[in-house]
mmCIF file of C-alpha atoms in Angstrom:
data_model
loop_
_atom_site.group_PDB
_atom_site.id
_atom_site.type_symbol
_atom_site.label_atom_id
_atom_site.label_comp_id
_atom_site.label_asym_id
_atom_site.label_seq_id
_atom_site.Cartn_x
_atom_site.Cartn_y
_atom_site.Cartn_z
ATOM 1 C CA MET R 737 29.289 -38.703 107.591
ATOM 2 C CA THR R 738 30.200 -40.146 104.607
ATOM 3 C CA THR R 739 28.932 -39.679 100.744
ATOM 4 C CA ASP R 740 29.530 -42.315 97.396
ATOM 5 C CA PRO R 741 31.863 -40.404 95.398
ATOM 6 C CA VAL R 742 29.685 -38.648 91.974
ATOM 7 C CA ALA R 743 31.332 -39.433 88.625
ATOM 8 C CA PRO R 744 31.984 -36.172 86.838
ATOM 9 C CA SER R 745 30.287 -34.640 84.022
ATOM 10 C CA PRO R 746 31.122 -34.402 80.767
ATOM 11 C CA VAL R 747 31.823 -30.423 81.703
ATOM 12 C CA ASP R 748 34.744 -31.234 84.806
ATOM 13 C CA ALA R 749 35.416 -34.377 82.899
ATOM 14 C CA PRO R 750 39.073 -34.498 81.919
ATOM 15 C CA PRO R 751 39.856 -34.374 78.319
ATOM 16 C CA PRO R 752 40.750 -37.909 77.567
ATOM 17 C CA THR R 753 45.213 -38.655 76.640
ATOM 18 C CA PRO R 754 45.675 -40.234 73.609
ATOM 19 C CA PRO R 755 47.465 -42.620 72.874
ATOM 20 C CA ALA R 756 50.844 -43.415 72.567
ATOM 21 C CA GLY R 757 51.602 -41.974 68.880
ATOM 22 C CA ALA R 758 48.326 -41.220 67.728
ATOM 23 C CA PRO R 759 49.288 -36.910 66.543
ATOM 24 C CA ASP R 760 47.664 -34.310 67.930
ATOM 25 C CA LEU R 761 43.723 -33.437 67.179
ATOM 26 C CA PRO R 762 42.421 -30.033 68.402
ATOM 27 C CA THR R 763 40.545 -30.767 71.138
ATOM 28 C CA ALA R 764 37.396 -28.895 70.322
ATOM 29 C CA PRO R 765 35.866 -26.508 72.293
ATOM 30 C CA PRO R 766 33.820 -26.720 75.503
ATOM 31 C CA GLU R 767 30.544 -26.777 74.450
ATOM 32 C CA THR R 768 28.506 -23.818 76.139
ATOM 33 C CA ALA R 769 24.709 -24.069 77.204
ATOM 34 C CA PRO R 770 22.170 -22.143 74.040
ATOM 35 C CA LEU R 771 21.064 -19.022 74.564
ATOM 36 C CA ALA R 772 17.219 -18.514 75.160
ATOM 37 C CA ALA R 773 17.012 -17.270 71.966
ATOM 38 C CA ALA R 774 14.256 -14.069 72.632
ATOM 39 C CA PRO R 775 10.351 -14.611 71.512
ATOM 40 C CA SER R 776 10.750 -11.751 68.491
ATOM 41 C CA GLU R 777 13.720 -13.194 67.152
ATOM 42 C CA ALA R 778 13.609 -16.548 65.426
ATOM 43 C CA ALA R 779 15.802 -19.134 66.102
ATOM 44 C CA PRO R 780 19.085 -20.227 64.012
ATOM 45 C CA GLU R 781 18.802 -23.065 61.827
ATOM 46 C CA ALA R 782 20.611 -25.924 63.488
ATOM 47 C CA PRO R 783 24.279 -26.585 61.854
ATOM 48 C CA SER R 784 24.638 -29.282 58.808
ATOM 49 C CA GLU R 785 25.740 -32.220 60.036
ATOM 50 C CA ALA R 786 27.644 -32.877 56.945
ATOM 51 C CA THR R 787 31.153 -33.360 57.789
ATOM 52 C CA THR R 788 34.620 -31.072 55.871
ATOM 53 C CA ASP R 789 37.893 -32.422 56.502
ATOM 54 C CA THR R 790 39.711 -29.698 59.287
ATOM 55 C CA THR R 791 42.377 -30.796 57.687
ATOM 56 C CA THR R 792 41.990 -27.891 54.633
ATOM 57 C CA GLU R 793 40.030 -24.740 53.497
ATOM 58 C CA ALA R 794 36.858 -25.574 51.455
ATOM 59 C CA THR R 795 36.959 -23.356 48.221
ATOM 60 C CA PRO R 796 34.368 -21.972 46.121
ATOM 61 C CA PRO R 797 32.709 -24.047 43.105
ATOM 62 C CA ALA R 798 34.207 -23.187 40.097
ATOM 63 C CA ARG R 799 32.409 -20.995 37.356
ATOM 64 C CA ARG R 800 30.490 -22.085 34.522
ATOM 65 C CA PRO R 801 32.545 -20.258 30.871
ATOM 66 C CA ARG R 802 30.261 -17.911 29.805
ATOM 67 C CA ARG R 803 28.880 -18.260 26.492
ATOM 68 C CA PRO R 804 29.467 -14.489 23.494
ATOM 69 C CA ARG R 805 25.973 -13.315 23.501
ATOM 70 C CA PRO R 806 24.255 -13.193 19.069
ATOM 71 C CA VAL R 807 23.818 -10.128 19.074
ATOM 72 C CA LEU R 808 27.032 -9.151 20.205
ATOM 73 C CA LEU R 809 29.384 -10.737 17.593
ATOM 74 C CA LEU R 810 26.023 -9.397 14.258
ATOM 75 C CA VAL R 811 26.827 -5.730 15.321
ATOM 76 C CA SER R 812 30.351 -6.764 16.465
ATOM 77 C CA GLY R 813 30.625 -7.730 12.785
ATOM 78 C CA LEU R 814 28.499 -5.231 10.503
ATOM 79 C CA VAL R 815 31.149 -2.355 12.547
ATOM 80 C CA LEU R 816 33.818 -4.272 11.234
ATOM 81 C CA GLY R 817 32.712 -4.977 7.859
ATOM 82 C CA THR R 818 31.435 -1.181 7.223
ATOM 83 C CA VAL R 819 34.795 0.227 8.550
ATOM 84 C CA ALA R 820 37.340 -2.891 6.465
ATOM 85 C CA GLY R 821 34.462 -2.049 3.318
ATOM 86 C CA GLY R 822 35.498 2.420 3.270
ATOM 87 C CA GLY R 823 39.117 1.633 4.519
ATOM 88 C CA VAL R 824 39.548 -0.498 1.819
ATOM 89 C CA GLY R 825 37.252 1.940 -0.808
ATOM 90 C CA TYR R 826 39.168 4.549 0.046
ATOM 91 C CA ALA R 827 42.372 3.236 0.248
ATOM 92 C CA ILE R 828 40.883 2.007 -4.056
ATOM 93 C CA GLN R 829 40.143 5.137 -5.269
ATOM 94 C CA ALA R 830 42.946 6.701 -3.920
ATOM 95 C CA LYS R 831 45.288 5.288 -5.599
ATOM 96 C CA ARG R 832 43.627 5.778 -8.161
ATOM 97 C CA PRO R 833 44.053 8.945 -10.978
ATOM 98 C CA PRO R 834 42.523 12.101 -11.098
ATOM 99 C CA THR R 835 39.463 12.338 -13.593
ATOM 100 C CA PRO R 836 39.658 15.695 -14.884
ATOM 101 C CA LEU R 837 36.393 17.589 -15.398
ATOM 102 C CA PRO R 838 34.975 19.150 -18.730
ATOM 103 C CA PRO R 839 35.149 22.440 -19.244
ATOM 104 C CA VAL R 840 32.605 24.120 -19.511
ATOM 105 C CA GLN R 841 30.613 25.059 -22.482
ATOM 106 C CA VAL R 842 28.497 28.698 -23.122
ATOM 107 C CA ALA R 843 26.064 28.527 -25.864
ATOM 108 C CA LEU R 844 26.525 32.832 -27.105
ATOM 109 C CA PRO R 845 23.955 34.502 -28.555
ATOM 110 C CA SER R 846 24.031 34.078 -32.608
ATOM 111 C CA TYR R 847 22.543 37.135 -35.011
ATOM 112 C CA PRO R 848 21.106 36.809 -38.411
ATOM 113 C CA ALA R 849 24.010 37.732 -40.805
ATOM 114 C CA GLY R 850 23.118 40.007 -42.880
ATOM 115 C CA ALA R 851 19.603 42.683 -43.780
ATOM 116 C CA LEU R 852 16.077 41.678 -42.084
ATOM 117 C CA ASP R 853 14.309 40.612 -45.344
ATOM 118 C CA PRO R 854 10.456 42.702 -44.923
ATOM 119 C CA VAL R 855 8.771 39.540 -47.252
ATOM 120 C CA VAL R 856 10.502 36.590 -45.179
ATOM 121 C CA ALA R 857 9.556 38.856 -42.269
ATOM 122 C CA ALA R 858 5.767 38.719 -43.268
ATOM 123 C CA ALA R 859 5.425 34.717 -44.630
ATOM 124 C CA ALA R 860 6.671 34.165 -40.598
ATOM 125 C CA ALA R 861 3.906 35.954 -39.332
ATOM 126 C CA PRO R 862 0.514 35.098 -38.186
ATOM 127 C CA THR R 863 -1.895 35.045 -41.350
ATOM 128 C CA PRO R 864 -3.496 38.701 -41.165
ATOM 129 C CA LEU R 865 -7.350 38.526 -40.009
ATOM 130 C CA THR R 866 -9.622 37.906 -41.983
ATOM 131 C CA ILE R 867 -12.204 39.515 -39.944
ATOM 132 C CA ASP R 868 -11.909 42.989 -38.491
ATOM 133 C CA GLY R 869 -12.814 46.167 -38.621
ATOM 134 C CA ASP R 870 -16.972 46.462 -37.197
ATOM 135 C CA LEU R 871 -18.112 43.144 -35.265
ATOM 136 C CA ARG R 872 -22.076 44.973 -34.821
ATOM 137 C CA LYS R 873 -21.948 45.664 -38.922
ATOM 138 C CA LEU R 874 -21.992 42.004 -39.999
ATOM 139 C CA LEU R 875 -25.216 41.195 -37.251
ATOM 140 C CA LEU R 876 -28.264 40.494 -37.603
ATOM 141 C CA THR R 877 -30.790 43.239 -37.602
ATOM 142 C CA ALA R 878 -33.662 42.897 -34.952
ATOM 143 C CA PRO R 879 -36.787 42.391 -37.385
ATOM 144 C CA SER R 880 -40.294 45.516 -38.386
ATOM 145 C CA GLY R 881 -42.215 44.851 -35.546
ATOM 146 C CA SER R 882 -39.930 42.975 -32.401
ATOM 147 C CA THR R 883 -39.527 44.676 -28.948
ATOM 148 C CA ALA R 884 -36.631 44.094 -26.381
ATOM 149 C CA TRP R 885 -35.246 41.308 -24.456
ATOM 150 C CA GLY R 886 -35.198 42.786 -20.568
ATOM 151 C CA ASP R 887 -31.900 44.541 -20.522
ATOM 152 C CA TYR R 888 -29.891 42.772 -23.675
ATOM 153 C CA PRO R 889 -29.304 45.109 -26.244
ATOM 154 C CA ASP R 890 -31.315 45.156 -29.184
ATOM 155 C CA THR R 891 -29.515 46.350 -31.444
ATOM 156 C CA PRO R 892 -25.989 44.846 -32.077
ATOM 157 C CA SER R 893 -24.063 45.251 -29.422
ATOM 158 C CA TRP R 894 -20.468 45.514 -28.277
ATOM 159 C CA ILE R 895 -20.114 42.808 -25.106
ATOM 160 C CA THR R 896 -17.358 41.551 -22.983
ATOM 161 C CA ALA R 897 -16.183 37.733 -21.995
ATOM 162 C CA GLY R 898 -18.677 38.766 -18.444
ATOM 163 C CA GLU R 899 -20.989 39.618 -20.169
ATOM 164 C CA LEU R 900 -20.513 36.921 -22.843
ATOM 165 C CA ALA R 901 -20.375 33.523 -20.150
ATOM 166 C CA GLU R 902 -23.045 35.290 -18.156
ATOM 167 C CA HIS R 903 -25.565 33.661 -21.480
ATOM 168 C CA GLU R 904 -23.869 29.863 -19.732
ATOM 169 C CA GLY R 905 -25.156 27.795 -17.052
ATOM 170 C CA ARG R 906 -21.560 27.484 -15.919
ATOM 171 C CA THR R 907 -20.370 31.277 -16.108
ATOM 172 C CA ALA R 908 -17.340 30.849 -14.372
ATOM 173 C CA ALA R 909 -16.002 28.139 -16.155
ATOM 174 C CA VAL R 910 -16.918 30.280 -19.296
ATOM 175 C CA PHE R 911 -15.499 33.165 -18.590
ATOM 176 C CA LYS R 912 -12.274 31.588 -17.823
ATOM 177 C CA GLN R 913 -11.965 29.987 -20.399
ATOM 178 C CA LEU R 914 -12.348 32.241 -23.213
ATOM 179 C CA ASN R 915 -9.232 34.565 -22.222
ATOM 180 C CA THR R 916 -6.735 31.387 -21.816
ATOM 181 C CA ARG R 917 -7.359 30.763 -25.485
ATOM 182 C CA GLY R 918 -6.991 33.367 -26.679
ATOM 183 C CA PHE R 919 -10.893 35.460 -26.988
ATOM 184 C CA ARG R 920 -10.340 39.169 -28.420
ATOM 185 C CA ARG R 921 -13.497 40.712 -28.858
ATOM 186 C CA ALA R 922 -17.922 40.105 -28.514
ATOM 187 C CA VAL R 923 -20.820 41.623 -30.473
ATOM 188 C CA GLU R 924 -24.945 39.996 -29.623
ATOM 189 C CA ILE R 925 -28.259 40.754 -30.650
ATOM 190 C CA ASP R 926 -31.261 40.097 -28.023
ATOM 191 C CA TRP R 927 -34.975 40.826 -29.997
ATOM 192 C CA LYS R 928 -38.278 39.111 -28.868
ATOM 193 C CA GLN R 929 -40.951 38.214 -31.156
ATOM 194 C CA GLY R 930 -43.753 36.345 -30.493
ATOM 195 C CA ASP R 931 -43.657 33.294 -28.662
ATOM 196 C CA LEU R 932 -39.398 33.801 -29.456
ATOM 197 C CA LYS R 933 -36.898 34.403 -27.632
ATOM 198 C CA VAL R 934 -33.950 35.185 -30.019
ATOM 199 C CA ARG R 935 -30.285 36.067 -29.427
ATOM 200 C CA VAL R 936 -27.109 36.401 -32.166
ATOM 201 C CA SER R 937 -23.252 36.758 -31.251
ATOM 202 C CA LEU R 938 -20.390 37.073 -33.711
ATOM 203 C CA ILE R 939 -17.285 35.956 -30.966
ATOM 204 C CA GLN R 940 -13.587 36.145 -32.652
ATOM 205 C CA TYR R 941 -10.195 35.195 -30.928
ATOM 206 C CA THR R 942 -6.909 36.100 -31.952
ATOM 207 C CA ALA R 943 -4.506 35.523 -35.657
ATOM 208 C CA ASP R 944 -2.752 32.707 -33.173
ATOM 209 C CA ARG R 945 -5.442 31.083 -31.694
ATOM 210 C CA ALA R 946 -7.759 30.220 -34.580
ATOM 211 C CA ALA R 947 -7.604 26.743 -33.654
ATOM 212 C CA GLU R 948 -9.652 27.590 -30.458
ATOM 213 C CA ALA R 949 -12.071 28.321 -32.600
ATOM 214 C CA ALA R 950 -13.354 25.686 -34.125
ATOM 215 C CA ALA R 951 -13.501 25.002 -30.391
ATOM 216 C CA ARG R 952 -16.848 25.472 -29.811
ATOM 217 C CA THR R 953 -18.570 23.616 -32.244
ATOM 218 C CA LEU R 954 -17.199 20.275 -31.620
ATOM 219 C CA GLY R 955 -17.764 17.572 -29.859
ATOM 220 C CA ARG R 956 -21.398 18.344 -31.167
ATOM 221 C CA THR R 957 -24.157 15.974 -33.812
ATOM 222 C CA LEU R 958 -25.096 19.492 -35.652
ATOM 223 C CA GLU R 959 -27.297 18.972 -38.650
ATOM 224 C CA PRO R 960 -26.219 21.570 -41.920
ATOM 225 C CA PHE R 961 -27.791 24.768 -42.304
ATOM 226 C CA ALA R 962 -26.304 25.786 -45.806
ATOM 227 C CA PRO R 963 -23.586 23.377 -48.198
ATOM 228 C CA GLU R 964 -20.294 25.626 -47.181
ATOM 229 C CA ALA R 965 -21.078 26.318 -43.584
ATOM 230 C CA ASN R 966 -18.687 24.989 -41.528
ATOM 231 C CA GLY R 967 -20.579 23.938 -39.192
ATOM 232 C CA GLY R 968 -24.172 22.988 -38.775
ATOM 233 C CA TYR R 969 -27.695 23.174 -36.024
ATOM 234 C CA GLU R 970 -29.855 21.237 -33.139
ATOM 235 C CA VAL R 971 -32.989 21.636 -32.175
ATOM 236 C CA ASP R 972 -33.635 20.640 -28.188
ATOM 237 C CA SER R 973 -36.622 18.399 -28.137
ATOM 238 C CA ARG R 974 -36.960 18.232 -24.256
ATOM 239 C CA ALA R 975 -38.050 21.454 -21.862
ATOM 240 C CA SER R 976 -35.357 22.554 -20.478
ATOM 241 C CA TYR R 977 -35.985 25.301 -17.092
ATOM 242 C CA TRP R 978 -34.528 29.152 -17.264
ATOM 243 C CA ALA R 979 -31.910 30.058 -14.577
ATOM 244 C CA GLU R 980 -32.687 30.323 -10.488
ATOM 245 C CA THR R 981 -36.646 29.921 -11.608
ATOM 246 C CA THR R 982 -38.948 27.355 -12.678
ATOM 247 C CA GLU R 983 -40.757 28.681 -16.120
ATOM 248 C CA THR R 984 -39.480 25.546 -18.644
ATOM 249 C CA PHE R 985 -38.339 26.540 -22.269
ATOM 250 C CA TYR R 986 -37.786 24.543 -25.755
ATOM 251 C CA GLY R 987 -34.197 26.115 -27.728
ATOM 252 C CA ALA R 988 -32.527 25.132 -30.406
ATOM 253 C CA ASP R 989 -29.634 27.339 -32.276
ATOM 254 C CA ALA R 990 -26.551 27.391 -34.665
ATOM 255 C CA VAL R 991 -23.087 27.753 -34.967
ATOM 256 C CA ALA R 992 -20.448 27.543 -37.623
ATOM 257 C CA GLN R 993 -16.767 28.949 -37.916
ATOM 258 C CA ARG R 994 -15.714 30.736 -39.779
ATOM 259 C CA GLY R 995 -11.647 32.221 -40.238
ATOM 260 C CA THR R 996 -11.399 33.528 -36.723
ATOM 261 C CA VAL R 997 -15.105 34.330 -36.293
ATOM 262 C CA VAL R 998 -17.708 31.822 -34.615
ATOM 263 C CA MET R 999 -21.255 32.889 -35.361
ATOM 264 C CA GLU R 1000 -23.561 31.674 -32.204
ATOM 265 C CA VAL R 1001 -27.332 31.532 -33.076
ATOM 266 C CA LYS R 1002 -29.840 30.752 -30.074
ATOM 267 C CA VAL R 1003 -33.566 30.382 -30.495
ATOM 268 C CA PHE R 1004 -36.121 29.727 -26.883
ATOM 269 C CA GLY R 1005 -39.503 29.268 -27.512
ATOM 270 C CA THR R 1006 -42.504 28.620 -24.275
ATOM 271 C CA ARG R 1007 -42.717 25.066 -27.855
ATOM 272 C CA PRO R 1008 -40.548 23.007 -29.320
ATOM 273 C CA VAL R 1009 -38.695 25.056 -32.171
ATOM 274 C CA SER R 1010 -39.360 24.966 -35.862
ATOM 275 C CA PRO R 1011 -35.811 24.377 -37.398
ATOM 276 C CA GLU R 1012 -37.078 25.902 -40.322
ATOM 277 C CA VAL R 1013 -36.991 29.387 -37.980
ATOM 278 C CA VAL R 1014 -33.166 28.483 -37.035
ATOM 279 C CA LYS R 1015 -31.825 26.790 -40.074
ATOM 280 C CA ASP R 1016 -33.355 30.060 -41.869
ATOM 281 C CA LEU R 1017 -31.356 32.885 -39.010
ATOM 282 C CA ALA R 1018 -28.294 30.787 -39.303
ATOM 283 C CA LYS R 1019 -28.268 30.521 -42.925
ATOM 284 C CA ARG R 1020 -28.067 34.505 -43.268
ATOM 285 C CA GLN R 1021 -25.792 34.440 -40.234
ATOM 286 C CA TRP R 1022 -23.291 32.771 -42.734
ATOM 287 C CA GLU R 1023 -24.185 34.777 -45.297
ATOM 288 C CA ARG R 1024 -23.038 38.154 -43.951
ATOM 289 C CA LEU R 1025 -19.883 36.691 -42.904
ATOM 290 C CA ALA R 1026 -18.881 35.784 -46.009
#
């Protein structure tokens, strides 16, 4: 039995013989059939068809030069400038000669050269009180037929700064003002006659704060009740309310200063007070201070 010759397969065929004089080339490994990929594994990508020079190894591409960061340069410049400036300043200061400090001076106490002259000392002392003694004797007395006005004294009596401040609507402010402006003492008398209620007060300040007494007569538009009086009177044309009540009243008051003493005369009525009433009371009280 005879068979026809079969051409050899590419795998079984021997490699071709290079011609004489040709350089030796590396032989490629025999091709093998690719293995079947598992279902869970992805097939490898096909190799690139780009041809490479088999005689030399591939080199990686050259990296671009890194540019310096602006923030780093700025911080470096600030640090170097500070260090250089401090070093230069220290070198300049080190070359200067030291400046000597001034000597410590303490003022010594001084004493009068001779004995104290009593006449000179009396002249330098505060002016003696123009009005002294028992102030109750200088107050007006309640007229005959008058009655007491509530709990207020109907005879000349001493009163404290607190009691004097209670007469005002601004009790706390008046009390503080009296005790910080040289308040010394005060007397008062109150009475009621007909539909009028009268209160007369004498408030005395210390000799070195006599100017504070004048403050009670400032900032008001007053009508004079006597030519020589340092003050005046005022009559209210509108009714006011008594504190914590709905009862109304009309008021009139007079104020004047003599030395360290301030006299105050207040009249309250259920209808407008006659100016002649307050003027007469103020004039008579002023004359008792002369």
